[in-house]
mmCIF file of N, CA and C in Angstrom:
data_model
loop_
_atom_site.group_PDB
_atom_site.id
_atom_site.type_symbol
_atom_site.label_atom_id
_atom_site.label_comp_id
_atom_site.label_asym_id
_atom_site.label_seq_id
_atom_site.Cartn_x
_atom_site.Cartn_y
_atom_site.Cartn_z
ATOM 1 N N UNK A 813 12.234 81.837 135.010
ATOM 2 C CA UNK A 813 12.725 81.695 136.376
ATOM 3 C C UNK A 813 12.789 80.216 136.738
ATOM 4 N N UNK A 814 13.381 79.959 137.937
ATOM 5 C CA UNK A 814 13.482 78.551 138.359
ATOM 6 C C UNK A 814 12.069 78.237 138.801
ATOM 7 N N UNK A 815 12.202 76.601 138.087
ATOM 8 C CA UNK A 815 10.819 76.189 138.366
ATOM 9 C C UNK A 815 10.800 74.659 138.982
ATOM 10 N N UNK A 816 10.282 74.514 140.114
ATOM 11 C CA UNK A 816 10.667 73.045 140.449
ATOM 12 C C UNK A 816 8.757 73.126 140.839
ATOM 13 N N UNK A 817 8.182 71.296 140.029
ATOM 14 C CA UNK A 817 7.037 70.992 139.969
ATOM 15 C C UNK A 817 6.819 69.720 140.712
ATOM 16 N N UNK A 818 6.618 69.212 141.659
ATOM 17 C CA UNK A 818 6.212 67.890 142.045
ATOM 18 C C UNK A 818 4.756 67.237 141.788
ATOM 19 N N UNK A 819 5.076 65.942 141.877
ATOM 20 C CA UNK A 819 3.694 65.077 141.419
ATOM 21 C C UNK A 819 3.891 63.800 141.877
ATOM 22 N N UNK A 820 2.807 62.858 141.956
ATOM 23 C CA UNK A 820 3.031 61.721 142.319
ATOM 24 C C UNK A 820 2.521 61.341 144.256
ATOM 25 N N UNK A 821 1.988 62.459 144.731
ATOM 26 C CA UNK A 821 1.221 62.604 145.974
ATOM 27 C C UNK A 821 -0.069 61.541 146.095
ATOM 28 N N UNK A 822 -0.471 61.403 147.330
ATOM 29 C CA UNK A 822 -1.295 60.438 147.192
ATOM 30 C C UNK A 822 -2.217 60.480 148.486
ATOM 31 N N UNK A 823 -3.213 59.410 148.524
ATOM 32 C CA UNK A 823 -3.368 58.428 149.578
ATOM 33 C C UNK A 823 -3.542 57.099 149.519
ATOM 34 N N UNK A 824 -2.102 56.563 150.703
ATOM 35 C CA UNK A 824 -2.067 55.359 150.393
ATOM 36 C C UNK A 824 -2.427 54.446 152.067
ATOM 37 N N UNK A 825 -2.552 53.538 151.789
ATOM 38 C CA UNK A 825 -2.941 52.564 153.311
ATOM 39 C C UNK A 825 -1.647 51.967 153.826
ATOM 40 N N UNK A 826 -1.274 52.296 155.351
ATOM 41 C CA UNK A 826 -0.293 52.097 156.178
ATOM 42 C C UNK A 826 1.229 50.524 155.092
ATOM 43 N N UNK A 827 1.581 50.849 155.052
ATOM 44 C CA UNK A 827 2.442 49.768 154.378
ATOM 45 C C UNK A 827 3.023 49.702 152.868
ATOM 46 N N UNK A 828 1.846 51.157 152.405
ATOM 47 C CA UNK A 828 2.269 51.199 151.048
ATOM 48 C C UNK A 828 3.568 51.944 150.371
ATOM 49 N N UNK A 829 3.205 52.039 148.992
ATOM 50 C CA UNK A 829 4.462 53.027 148.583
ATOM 51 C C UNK A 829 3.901 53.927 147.316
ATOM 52 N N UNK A 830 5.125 54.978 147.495
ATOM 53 C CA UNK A 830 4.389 56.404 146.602
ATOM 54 C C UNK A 830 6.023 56.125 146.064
ATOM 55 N N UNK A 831 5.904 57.105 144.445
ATOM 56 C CA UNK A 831 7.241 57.304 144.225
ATOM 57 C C UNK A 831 6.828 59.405 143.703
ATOM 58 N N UNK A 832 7.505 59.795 144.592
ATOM 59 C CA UNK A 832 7.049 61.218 144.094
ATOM 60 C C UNK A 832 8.576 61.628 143.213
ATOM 61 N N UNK A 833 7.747 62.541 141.786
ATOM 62 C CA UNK A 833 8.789 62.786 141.066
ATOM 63 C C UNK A 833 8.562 65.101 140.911
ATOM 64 N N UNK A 834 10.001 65.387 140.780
ATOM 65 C CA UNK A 834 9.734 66.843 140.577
ATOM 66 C C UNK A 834 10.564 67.013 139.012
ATOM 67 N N UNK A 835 9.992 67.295 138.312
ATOM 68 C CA UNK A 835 10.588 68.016 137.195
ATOM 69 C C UNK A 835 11.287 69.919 137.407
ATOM 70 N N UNK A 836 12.497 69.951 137.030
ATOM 71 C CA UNK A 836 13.277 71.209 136.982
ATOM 72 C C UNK A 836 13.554 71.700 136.077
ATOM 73 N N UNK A 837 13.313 72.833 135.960
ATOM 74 C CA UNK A 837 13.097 73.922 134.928
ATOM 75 C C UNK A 837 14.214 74.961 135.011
ATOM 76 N N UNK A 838 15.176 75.456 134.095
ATOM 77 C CA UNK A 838 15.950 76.350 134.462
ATOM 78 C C UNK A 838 16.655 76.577 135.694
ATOM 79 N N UNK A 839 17.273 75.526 135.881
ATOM 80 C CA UNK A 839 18.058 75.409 137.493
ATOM 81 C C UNK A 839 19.154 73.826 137.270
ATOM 82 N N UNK A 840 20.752 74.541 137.406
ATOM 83 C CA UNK A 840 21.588 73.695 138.006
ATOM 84 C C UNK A 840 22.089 73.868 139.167
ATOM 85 N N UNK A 841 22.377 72.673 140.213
ATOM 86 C CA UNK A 841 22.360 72.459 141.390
ATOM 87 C C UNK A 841 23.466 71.533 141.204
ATOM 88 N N UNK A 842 24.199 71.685 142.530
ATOM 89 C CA UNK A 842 25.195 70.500 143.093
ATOM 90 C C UNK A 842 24.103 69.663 144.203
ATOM 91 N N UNK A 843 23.370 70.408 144.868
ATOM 92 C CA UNK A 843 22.360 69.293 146.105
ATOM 93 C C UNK A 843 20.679 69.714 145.311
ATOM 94 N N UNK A 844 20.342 68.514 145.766
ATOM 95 C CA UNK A 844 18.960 68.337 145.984
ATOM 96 C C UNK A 844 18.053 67.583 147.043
ATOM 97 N N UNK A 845 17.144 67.600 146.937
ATOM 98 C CA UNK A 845 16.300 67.357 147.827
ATOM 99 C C UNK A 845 15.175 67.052 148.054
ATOM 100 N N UNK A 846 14.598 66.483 149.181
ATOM 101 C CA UNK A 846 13.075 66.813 149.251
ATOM 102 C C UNK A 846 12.832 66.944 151.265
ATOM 103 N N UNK A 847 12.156 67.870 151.383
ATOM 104 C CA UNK A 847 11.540 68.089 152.813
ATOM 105 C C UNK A 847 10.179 68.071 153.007
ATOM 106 N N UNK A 848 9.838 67.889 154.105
ATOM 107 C CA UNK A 848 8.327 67.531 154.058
ATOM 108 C C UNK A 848 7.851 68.321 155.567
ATOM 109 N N UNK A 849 6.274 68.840 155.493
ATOM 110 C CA UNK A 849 6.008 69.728 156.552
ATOM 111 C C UNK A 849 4.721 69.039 156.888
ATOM 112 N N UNK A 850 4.575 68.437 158.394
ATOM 113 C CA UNK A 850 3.003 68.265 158.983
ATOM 114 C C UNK A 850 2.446 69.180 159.365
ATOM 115 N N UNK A 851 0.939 69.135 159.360
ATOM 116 C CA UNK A 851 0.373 70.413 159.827
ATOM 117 C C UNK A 851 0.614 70.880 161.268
ATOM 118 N N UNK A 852 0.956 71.691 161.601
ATOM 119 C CA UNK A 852 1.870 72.269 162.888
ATOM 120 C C UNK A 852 2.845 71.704 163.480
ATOM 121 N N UNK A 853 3.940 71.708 162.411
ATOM 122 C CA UNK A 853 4.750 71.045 162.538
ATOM 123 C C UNK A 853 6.153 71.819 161.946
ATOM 124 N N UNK A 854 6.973 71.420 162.455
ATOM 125 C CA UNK A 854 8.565 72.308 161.259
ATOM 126 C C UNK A 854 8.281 71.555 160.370
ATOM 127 N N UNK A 855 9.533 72.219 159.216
ATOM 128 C CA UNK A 855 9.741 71.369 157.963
ATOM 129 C C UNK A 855 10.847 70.550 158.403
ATOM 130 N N UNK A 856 10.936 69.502 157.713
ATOM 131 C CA UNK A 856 12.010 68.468 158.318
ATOM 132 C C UNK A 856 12.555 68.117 156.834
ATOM 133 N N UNK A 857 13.980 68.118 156.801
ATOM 134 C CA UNK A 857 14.729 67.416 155.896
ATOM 135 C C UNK A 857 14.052 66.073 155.876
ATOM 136 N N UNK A 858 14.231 65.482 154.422
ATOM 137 C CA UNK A 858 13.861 63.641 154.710
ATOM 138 C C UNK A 858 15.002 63.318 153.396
ATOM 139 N N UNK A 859 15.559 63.728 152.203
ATOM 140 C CA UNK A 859 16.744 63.180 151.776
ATOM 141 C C UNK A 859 17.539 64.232 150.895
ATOM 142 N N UNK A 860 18.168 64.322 151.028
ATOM 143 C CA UNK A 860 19.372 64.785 149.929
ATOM 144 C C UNK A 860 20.176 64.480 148.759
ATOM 145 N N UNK A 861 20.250 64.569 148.040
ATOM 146 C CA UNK A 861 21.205 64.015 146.718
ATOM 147 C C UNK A 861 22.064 65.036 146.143
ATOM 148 N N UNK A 862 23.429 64.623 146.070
ATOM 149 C CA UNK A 862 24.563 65.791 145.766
ATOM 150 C C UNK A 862 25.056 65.397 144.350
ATOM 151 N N UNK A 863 26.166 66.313 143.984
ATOM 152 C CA UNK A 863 26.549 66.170 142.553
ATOM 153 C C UNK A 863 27.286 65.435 142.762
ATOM 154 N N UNK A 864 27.885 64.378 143.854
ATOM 155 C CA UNK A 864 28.769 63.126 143.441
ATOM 156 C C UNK A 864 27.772 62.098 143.697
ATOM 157 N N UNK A 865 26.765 62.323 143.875
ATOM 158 C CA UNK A 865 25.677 61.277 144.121
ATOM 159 C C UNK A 865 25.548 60.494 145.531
ATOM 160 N N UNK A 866 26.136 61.272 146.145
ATOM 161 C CA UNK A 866 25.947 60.846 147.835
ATOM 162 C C UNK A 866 24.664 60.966 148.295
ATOM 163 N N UNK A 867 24.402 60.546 149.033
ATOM 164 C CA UNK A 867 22.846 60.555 149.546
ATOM 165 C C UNK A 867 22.732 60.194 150.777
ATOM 166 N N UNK A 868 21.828 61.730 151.447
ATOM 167 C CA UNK A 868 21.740 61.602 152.744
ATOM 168 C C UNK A 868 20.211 61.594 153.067
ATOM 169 N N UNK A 869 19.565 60.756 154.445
ATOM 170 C CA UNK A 869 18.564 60.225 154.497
ATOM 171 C C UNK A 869 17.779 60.899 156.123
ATOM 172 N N UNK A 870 17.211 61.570 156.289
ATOM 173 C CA UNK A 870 16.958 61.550 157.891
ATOM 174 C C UNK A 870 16.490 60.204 158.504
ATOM 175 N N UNK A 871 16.668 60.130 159.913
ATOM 176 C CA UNK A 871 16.772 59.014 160.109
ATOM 177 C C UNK A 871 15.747 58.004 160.425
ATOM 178 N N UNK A 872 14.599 58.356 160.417
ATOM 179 C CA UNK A 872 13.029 57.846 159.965
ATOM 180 C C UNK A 872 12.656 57.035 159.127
ATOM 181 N N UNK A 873 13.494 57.583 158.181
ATOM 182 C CA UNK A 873 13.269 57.210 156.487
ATOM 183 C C UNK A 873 14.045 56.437 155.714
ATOM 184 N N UNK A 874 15.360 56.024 156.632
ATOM 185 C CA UNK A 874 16.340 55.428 156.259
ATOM 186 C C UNK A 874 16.241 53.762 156.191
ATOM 187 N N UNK A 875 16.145 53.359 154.719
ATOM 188 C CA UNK A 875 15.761 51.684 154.857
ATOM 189 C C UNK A 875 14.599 51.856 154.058
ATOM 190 N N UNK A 876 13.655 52.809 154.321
ATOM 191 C CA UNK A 876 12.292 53.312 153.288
ATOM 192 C C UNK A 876 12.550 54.015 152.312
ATOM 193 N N UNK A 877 13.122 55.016 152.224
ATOM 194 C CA UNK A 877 13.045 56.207 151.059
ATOM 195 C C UNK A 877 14.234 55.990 150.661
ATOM 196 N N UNK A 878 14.315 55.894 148.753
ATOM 197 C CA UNK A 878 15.379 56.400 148.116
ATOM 198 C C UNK A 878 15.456 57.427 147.393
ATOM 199 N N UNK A 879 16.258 58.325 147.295
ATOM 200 C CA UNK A 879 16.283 59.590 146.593
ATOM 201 C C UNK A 879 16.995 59.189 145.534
ATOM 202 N N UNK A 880 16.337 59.668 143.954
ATOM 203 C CA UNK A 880 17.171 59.574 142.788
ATOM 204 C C UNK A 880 17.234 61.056 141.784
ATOM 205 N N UNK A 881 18.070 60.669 141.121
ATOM 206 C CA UNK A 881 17.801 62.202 139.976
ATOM 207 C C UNK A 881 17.985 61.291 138.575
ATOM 208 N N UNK A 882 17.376 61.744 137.610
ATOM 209 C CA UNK A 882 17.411 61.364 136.407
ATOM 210 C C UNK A 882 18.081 63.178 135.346
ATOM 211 N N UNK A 883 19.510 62.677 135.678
ATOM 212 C CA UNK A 883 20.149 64.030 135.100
ATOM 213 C C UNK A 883 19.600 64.315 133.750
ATOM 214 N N UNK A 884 19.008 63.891 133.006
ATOM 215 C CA UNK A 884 19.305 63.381 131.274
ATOM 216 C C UNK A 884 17.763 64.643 131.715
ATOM 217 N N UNK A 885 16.895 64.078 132.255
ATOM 218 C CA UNK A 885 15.466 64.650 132.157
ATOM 219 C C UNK A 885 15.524 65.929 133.069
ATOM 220 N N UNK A 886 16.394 65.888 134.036
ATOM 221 C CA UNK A 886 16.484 66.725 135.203
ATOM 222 C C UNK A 886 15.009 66.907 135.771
ATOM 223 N N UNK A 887 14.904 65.437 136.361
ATOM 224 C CA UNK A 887 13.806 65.044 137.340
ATOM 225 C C UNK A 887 14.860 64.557 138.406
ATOM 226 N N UNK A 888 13.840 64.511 139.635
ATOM 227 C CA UNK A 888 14.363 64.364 141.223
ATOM 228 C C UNK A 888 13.092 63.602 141.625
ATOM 229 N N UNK A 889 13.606 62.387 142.275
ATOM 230 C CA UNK A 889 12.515 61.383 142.613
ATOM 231 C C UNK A 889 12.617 61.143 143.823
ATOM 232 N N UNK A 890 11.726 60.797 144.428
ATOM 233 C CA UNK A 890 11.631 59.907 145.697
ATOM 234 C C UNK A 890 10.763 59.037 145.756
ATOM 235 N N UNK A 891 11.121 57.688 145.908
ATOM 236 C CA UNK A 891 10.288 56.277 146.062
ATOM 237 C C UNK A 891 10.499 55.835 147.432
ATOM 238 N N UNK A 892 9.101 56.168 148.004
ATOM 239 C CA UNK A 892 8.701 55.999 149.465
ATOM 240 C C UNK A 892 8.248 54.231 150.193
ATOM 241 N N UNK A 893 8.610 53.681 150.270
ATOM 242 C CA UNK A 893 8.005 52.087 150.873
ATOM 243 C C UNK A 893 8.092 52.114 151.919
ATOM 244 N N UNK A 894 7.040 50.767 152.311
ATOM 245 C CA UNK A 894 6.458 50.620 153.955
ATOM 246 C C UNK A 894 6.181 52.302 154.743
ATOM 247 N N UNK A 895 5.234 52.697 153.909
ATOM 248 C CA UNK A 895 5.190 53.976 154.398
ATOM 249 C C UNK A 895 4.147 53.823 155.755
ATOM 250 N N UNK A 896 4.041 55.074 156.613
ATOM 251 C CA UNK A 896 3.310 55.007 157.495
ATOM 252 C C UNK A 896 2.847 56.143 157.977
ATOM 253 N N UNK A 897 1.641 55.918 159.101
ATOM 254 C CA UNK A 897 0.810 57.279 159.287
ATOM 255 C C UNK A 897 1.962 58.975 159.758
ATOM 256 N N UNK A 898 3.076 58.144 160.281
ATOM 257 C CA UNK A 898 4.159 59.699 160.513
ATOM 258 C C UNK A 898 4.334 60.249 159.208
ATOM 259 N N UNK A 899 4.842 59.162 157.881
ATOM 260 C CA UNK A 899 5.016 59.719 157.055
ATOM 261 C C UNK A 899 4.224 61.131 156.082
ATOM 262 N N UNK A 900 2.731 60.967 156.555
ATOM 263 C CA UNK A 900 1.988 62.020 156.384
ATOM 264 C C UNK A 900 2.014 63.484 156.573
ATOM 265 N N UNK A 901 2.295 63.756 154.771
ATOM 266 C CA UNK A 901 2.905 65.745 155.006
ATOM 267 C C UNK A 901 2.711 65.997 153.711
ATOM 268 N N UNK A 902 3.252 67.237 153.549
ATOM 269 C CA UNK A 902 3.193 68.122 152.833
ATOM 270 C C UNK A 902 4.894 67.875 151.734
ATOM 271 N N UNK A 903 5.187 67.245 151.050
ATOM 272 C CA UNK A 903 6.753 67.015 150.718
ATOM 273 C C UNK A 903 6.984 67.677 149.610
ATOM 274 N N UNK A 904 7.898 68.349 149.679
ATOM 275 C CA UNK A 904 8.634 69.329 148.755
ATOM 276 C C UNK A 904 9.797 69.316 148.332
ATOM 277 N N UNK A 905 10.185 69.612 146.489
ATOM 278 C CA UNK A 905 11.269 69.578 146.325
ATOM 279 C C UNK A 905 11.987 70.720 146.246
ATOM 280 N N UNK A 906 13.531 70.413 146.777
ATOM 281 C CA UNK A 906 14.167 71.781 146.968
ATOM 282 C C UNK A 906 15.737 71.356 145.715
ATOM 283 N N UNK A 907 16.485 72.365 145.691
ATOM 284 C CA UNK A 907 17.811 72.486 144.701
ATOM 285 C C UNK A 907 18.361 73.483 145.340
ATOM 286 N N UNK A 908 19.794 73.590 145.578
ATOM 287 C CA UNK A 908 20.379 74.752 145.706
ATOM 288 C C UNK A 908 20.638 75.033 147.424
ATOM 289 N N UNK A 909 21.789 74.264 147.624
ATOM 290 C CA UNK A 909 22.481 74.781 149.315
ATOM 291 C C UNK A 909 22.245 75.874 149.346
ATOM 292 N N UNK A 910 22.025 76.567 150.770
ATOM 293 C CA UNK A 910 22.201 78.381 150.574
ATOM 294 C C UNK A 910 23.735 78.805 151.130
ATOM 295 N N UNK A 911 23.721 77.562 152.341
ATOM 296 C CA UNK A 911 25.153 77.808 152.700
ATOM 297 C C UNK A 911 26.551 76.405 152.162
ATOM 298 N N UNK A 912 25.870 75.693 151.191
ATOM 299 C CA UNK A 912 27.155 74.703 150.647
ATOM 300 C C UNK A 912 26.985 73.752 151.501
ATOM 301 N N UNK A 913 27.722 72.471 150.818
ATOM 302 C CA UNK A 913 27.551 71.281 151.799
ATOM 303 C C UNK A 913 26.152 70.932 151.520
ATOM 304 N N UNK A 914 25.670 69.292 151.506
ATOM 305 C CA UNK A 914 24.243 68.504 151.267
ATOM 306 C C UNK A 914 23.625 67.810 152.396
ATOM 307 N N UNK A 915 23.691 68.358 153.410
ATOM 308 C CA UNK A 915 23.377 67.151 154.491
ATOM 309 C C UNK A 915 21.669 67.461 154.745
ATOM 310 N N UNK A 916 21.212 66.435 154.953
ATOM 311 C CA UNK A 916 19.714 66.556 155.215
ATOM 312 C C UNK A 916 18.780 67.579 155.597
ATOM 313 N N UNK A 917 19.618 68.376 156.336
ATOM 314 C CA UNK A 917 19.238 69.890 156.980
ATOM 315 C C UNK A 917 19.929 70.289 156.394
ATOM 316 N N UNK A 918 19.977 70.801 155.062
ATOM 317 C CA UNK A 918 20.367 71.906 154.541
ATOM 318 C C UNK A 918 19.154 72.691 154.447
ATOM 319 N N UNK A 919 19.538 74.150 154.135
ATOM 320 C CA UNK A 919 18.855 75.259 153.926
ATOM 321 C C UNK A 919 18.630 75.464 152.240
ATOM 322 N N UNK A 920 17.165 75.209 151.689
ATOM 323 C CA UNK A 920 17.829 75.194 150.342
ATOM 324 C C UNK A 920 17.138 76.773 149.398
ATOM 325 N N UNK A 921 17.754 77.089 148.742
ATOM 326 C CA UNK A 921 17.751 78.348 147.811
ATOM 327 C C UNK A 921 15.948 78.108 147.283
ATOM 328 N N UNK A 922 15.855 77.254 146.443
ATOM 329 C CA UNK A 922 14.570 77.013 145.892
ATOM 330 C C UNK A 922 13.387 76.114 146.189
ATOM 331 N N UNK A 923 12.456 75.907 146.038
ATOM 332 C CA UNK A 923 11.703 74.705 146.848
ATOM 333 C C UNK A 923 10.499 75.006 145.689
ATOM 334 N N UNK A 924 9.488 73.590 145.287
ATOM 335 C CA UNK A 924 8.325 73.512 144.630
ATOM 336 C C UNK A 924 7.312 73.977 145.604
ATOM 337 N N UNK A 925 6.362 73.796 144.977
ATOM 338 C CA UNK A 925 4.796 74.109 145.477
ATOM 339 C C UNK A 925 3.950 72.880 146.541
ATOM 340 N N UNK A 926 4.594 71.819 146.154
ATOM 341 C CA UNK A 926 4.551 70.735 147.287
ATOM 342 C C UNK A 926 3.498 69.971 146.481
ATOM 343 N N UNK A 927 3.820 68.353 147.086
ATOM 344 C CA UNK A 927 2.780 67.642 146.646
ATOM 345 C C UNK A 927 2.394 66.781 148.308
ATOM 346 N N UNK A 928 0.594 66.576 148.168
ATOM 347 C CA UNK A 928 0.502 65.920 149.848
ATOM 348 C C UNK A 928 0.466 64.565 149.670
ATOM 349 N N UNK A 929 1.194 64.007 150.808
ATOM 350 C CA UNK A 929 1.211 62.451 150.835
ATOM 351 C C UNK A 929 -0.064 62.468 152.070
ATOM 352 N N UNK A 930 -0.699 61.146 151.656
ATOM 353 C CA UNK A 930 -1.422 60.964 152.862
ATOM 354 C C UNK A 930 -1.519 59.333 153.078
ATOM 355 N N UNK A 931 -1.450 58.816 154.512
ATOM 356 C CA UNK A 931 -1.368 57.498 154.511
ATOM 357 C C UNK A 931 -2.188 56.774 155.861
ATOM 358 N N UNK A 932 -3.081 56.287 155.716
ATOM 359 C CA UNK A 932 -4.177 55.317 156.526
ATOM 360 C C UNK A 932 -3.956 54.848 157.232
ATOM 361 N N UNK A 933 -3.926 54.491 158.417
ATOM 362 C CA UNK A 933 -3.563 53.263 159.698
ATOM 363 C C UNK A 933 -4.757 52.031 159.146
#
């Protein structure tokens, strides 16, 4: 079955940087992703990456986070800088529009088990 694994979670002190990576298992995708959930909180889109390699960013994160894929390995990365205490969640990788189209709020088909970021004032 489809398997998406993240790693690379942390705790880091206000300013730092994480690069979280998900390895994919039996799954092709045109979008990907990663969303992230605070404790009582929604899940919030934070970037997207499509099969022409467009990349969409919520707008928090934009200037901080880049989203990459390494097709060859079919890993999905995110390298987080100047991070900060909002940035603190639960971040998960997702594959697979449910309704088409990659935009930050997409709805996605599959999602990992999550890895936690945590970050210090």
């Amino acid at each position: 079955q489809v398997q998406l694994v993240e790693s690379g979670g942390g705790s880091v002190q206000a300013g730092g940087s994480l690069r979280l990576s998900c390895t994919a298992s039996r799954i092709r995708a045109d979008c990907w992703g990663w969303f992230r959930q605070a404790p009582g909180k929604e899940p919030e889109g934070v970037a997207t990456l499509d099969h022409r390699g467009v990349t969409t960013y919520t707008d928090s994160v934009k200037g901080r986070f880049t989203i990459s894929r390494d097709s060859t390995k079919n890993i999905l990365y995110l390298q987080m800088n100047s991070l900060n205490p909002d940035d603190a969640a639960m971040y998960y990788c997702a594959a697979g529009s449910k309704w088409g189209g990659c935009p930050v709020s997409v709805e996605f088909l599959y999602s990992g088990q999550g890895t936690q970021v945590t970050v210090s004032s």
